[in-house]
C-alpha atoms as one frame of an Amber mdcrd trajectory, in Angstrom:
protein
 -19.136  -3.131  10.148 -15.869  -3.712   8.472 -15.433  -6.208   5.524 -12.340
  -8.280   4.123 -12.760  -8.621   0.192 -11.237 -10.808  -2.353 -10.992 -10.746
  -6.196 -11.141 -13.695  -8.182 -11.357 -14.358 -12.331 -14.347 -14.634 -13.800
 -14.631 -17.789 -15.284 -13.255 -18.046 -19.161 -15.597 -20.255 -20.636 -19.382
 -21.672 -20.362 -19.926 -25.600 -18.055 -21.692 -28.208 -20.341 -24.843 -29.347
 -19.099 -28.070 -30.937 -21.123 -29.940 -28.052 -20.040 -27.584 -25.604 -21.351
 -28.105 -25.432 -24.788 -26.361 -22.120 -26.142 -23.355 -20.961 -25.159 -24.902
 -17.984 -22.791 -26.594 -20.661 -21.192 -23.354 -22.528 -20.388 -21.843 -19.019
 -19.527 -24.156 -18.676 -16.857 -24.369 -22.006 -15.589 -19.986 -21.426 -14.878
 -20.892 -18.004 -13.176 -23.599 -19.137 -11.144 -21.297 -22.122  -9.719 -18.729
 -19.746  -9.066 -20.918 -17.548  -7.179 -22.499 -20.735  -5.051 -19.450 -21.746
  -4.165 -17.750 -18.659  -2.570 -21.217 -18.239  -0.884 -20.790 -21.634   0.468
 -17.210 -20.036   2.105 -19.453 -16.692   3.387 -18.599 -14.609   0.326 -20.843
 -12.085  -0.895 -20.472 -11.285  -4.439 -20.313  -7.329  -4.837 -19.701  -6.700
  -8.304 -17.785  -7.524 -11.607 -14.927  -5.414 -12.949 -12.649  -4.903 -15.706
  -9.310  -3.854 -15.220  -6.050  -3.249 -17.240  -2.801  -4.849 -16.785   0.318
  -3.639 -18.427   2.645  -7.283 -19.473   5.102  -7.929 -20.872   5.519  -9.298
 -24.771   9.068 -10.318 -25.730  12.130  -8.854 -24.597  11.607  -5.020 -24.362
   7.861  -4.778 -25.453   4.437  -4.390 -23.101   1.297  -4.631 -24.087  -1.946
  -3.798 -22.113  -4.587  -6.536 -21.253  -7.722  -6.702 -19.589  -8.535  -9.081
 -16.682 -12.318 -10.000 -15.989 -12.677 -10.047 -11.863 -15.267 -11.191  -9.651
 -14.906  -8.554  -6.368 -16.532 -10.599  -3.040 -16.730  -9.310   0.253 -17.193
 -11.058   3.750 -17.792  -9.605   7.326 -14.659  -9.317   9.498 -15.725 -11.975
  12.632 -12.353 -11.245  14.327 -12.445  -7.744  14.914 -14.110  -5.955  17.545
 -15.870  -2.447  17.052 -13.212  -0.564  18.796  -9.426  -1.147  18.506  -8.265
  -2.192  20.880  -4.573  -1.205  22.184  -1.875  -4.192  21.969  -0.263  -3.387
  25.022  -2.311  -4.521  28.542  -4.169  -1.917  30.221  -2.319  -2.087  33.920
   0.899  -0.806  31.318   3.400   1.678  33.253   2.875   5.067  33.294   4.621
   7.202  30.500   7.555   9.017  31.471   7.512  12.384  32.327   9.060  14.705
  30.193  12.585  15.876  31.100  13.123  19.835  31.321  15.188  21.498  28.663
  18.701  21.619  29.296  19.323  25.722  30.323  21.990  27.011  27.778  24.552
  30.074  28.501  23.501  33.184  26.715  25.330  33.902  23.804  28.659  35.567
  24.368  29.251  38.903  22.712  30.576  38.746  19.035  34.242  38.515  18.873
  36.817  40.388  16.589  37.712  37.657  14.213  41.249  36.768  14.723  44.453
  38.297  12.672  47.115  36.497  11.046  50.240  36.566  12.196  51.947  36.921
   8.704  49.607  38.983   5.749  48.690  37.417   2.672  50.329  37.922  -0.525
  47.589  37.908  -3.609  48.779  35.297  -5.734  49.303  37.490  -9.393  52.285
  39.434  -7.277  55.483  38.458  -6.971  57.353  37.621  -4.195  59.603  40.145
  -2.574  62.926  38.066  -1.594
């Protein structure tokens, strides 16, 4: 089975309620609404994680804080088992492949090719 997930932030601080009297209690009564209400959208809640962010603070500086997630996961209702291919099935045939071009044999090495007038090093002088 194949699952979509999503990540949300835990919640920062505790819900007042006249049952919650300490401030776990109002902790948990936050969490536990955030948890019944992605269930409500078919969320399952997986696990909680703490992760690192690197930010920015002022111009040039960064500074490294930690994010408190929520990780949910859902089944994917969309997607078949298989893959299936985007194209339609009645689809032309692929091409066949086209034969290599034959190329001449290569040609005998040739003397390389004088020139006409020889070359004068450039520390000697001329003679004229």
């Amino acid at each position: 089975m194949r699952y979509e997930y999503t990540a949300i932030a835990a919640p920062a601080r505790g819900e007042k309620a006249k049952e919650a009297k300490t401030p776990t209690d109002r902790y948990a009564l936050g969490f536990t609404a955030e948890l019944n209400r992605m269930a409500a959208d078919g969320w399952e809640y997986i696990r909680a994680d703490v992760l690192p962010s690197e930010e920015r603070t002022g111009l040039t500086g960064r500074t490294t804080v930690y994010h408190n997630l929520l990780v949910f996961r859902r089944p994917l209702s969309h997607v078949s088992a298989a893959p299936r291919p985007e194209y339609p099935a009645a689809a032309a045939p692929a091409p066949e492949p086209r034969p290599q071009p034959q190329l001449p044999e290569a040609a005998a090495p040739q003397r390389p090719i004088q020139p006409e007038t020889p070359e004068v090093p450039a520390n000697e002088p001329t003679r004229d």
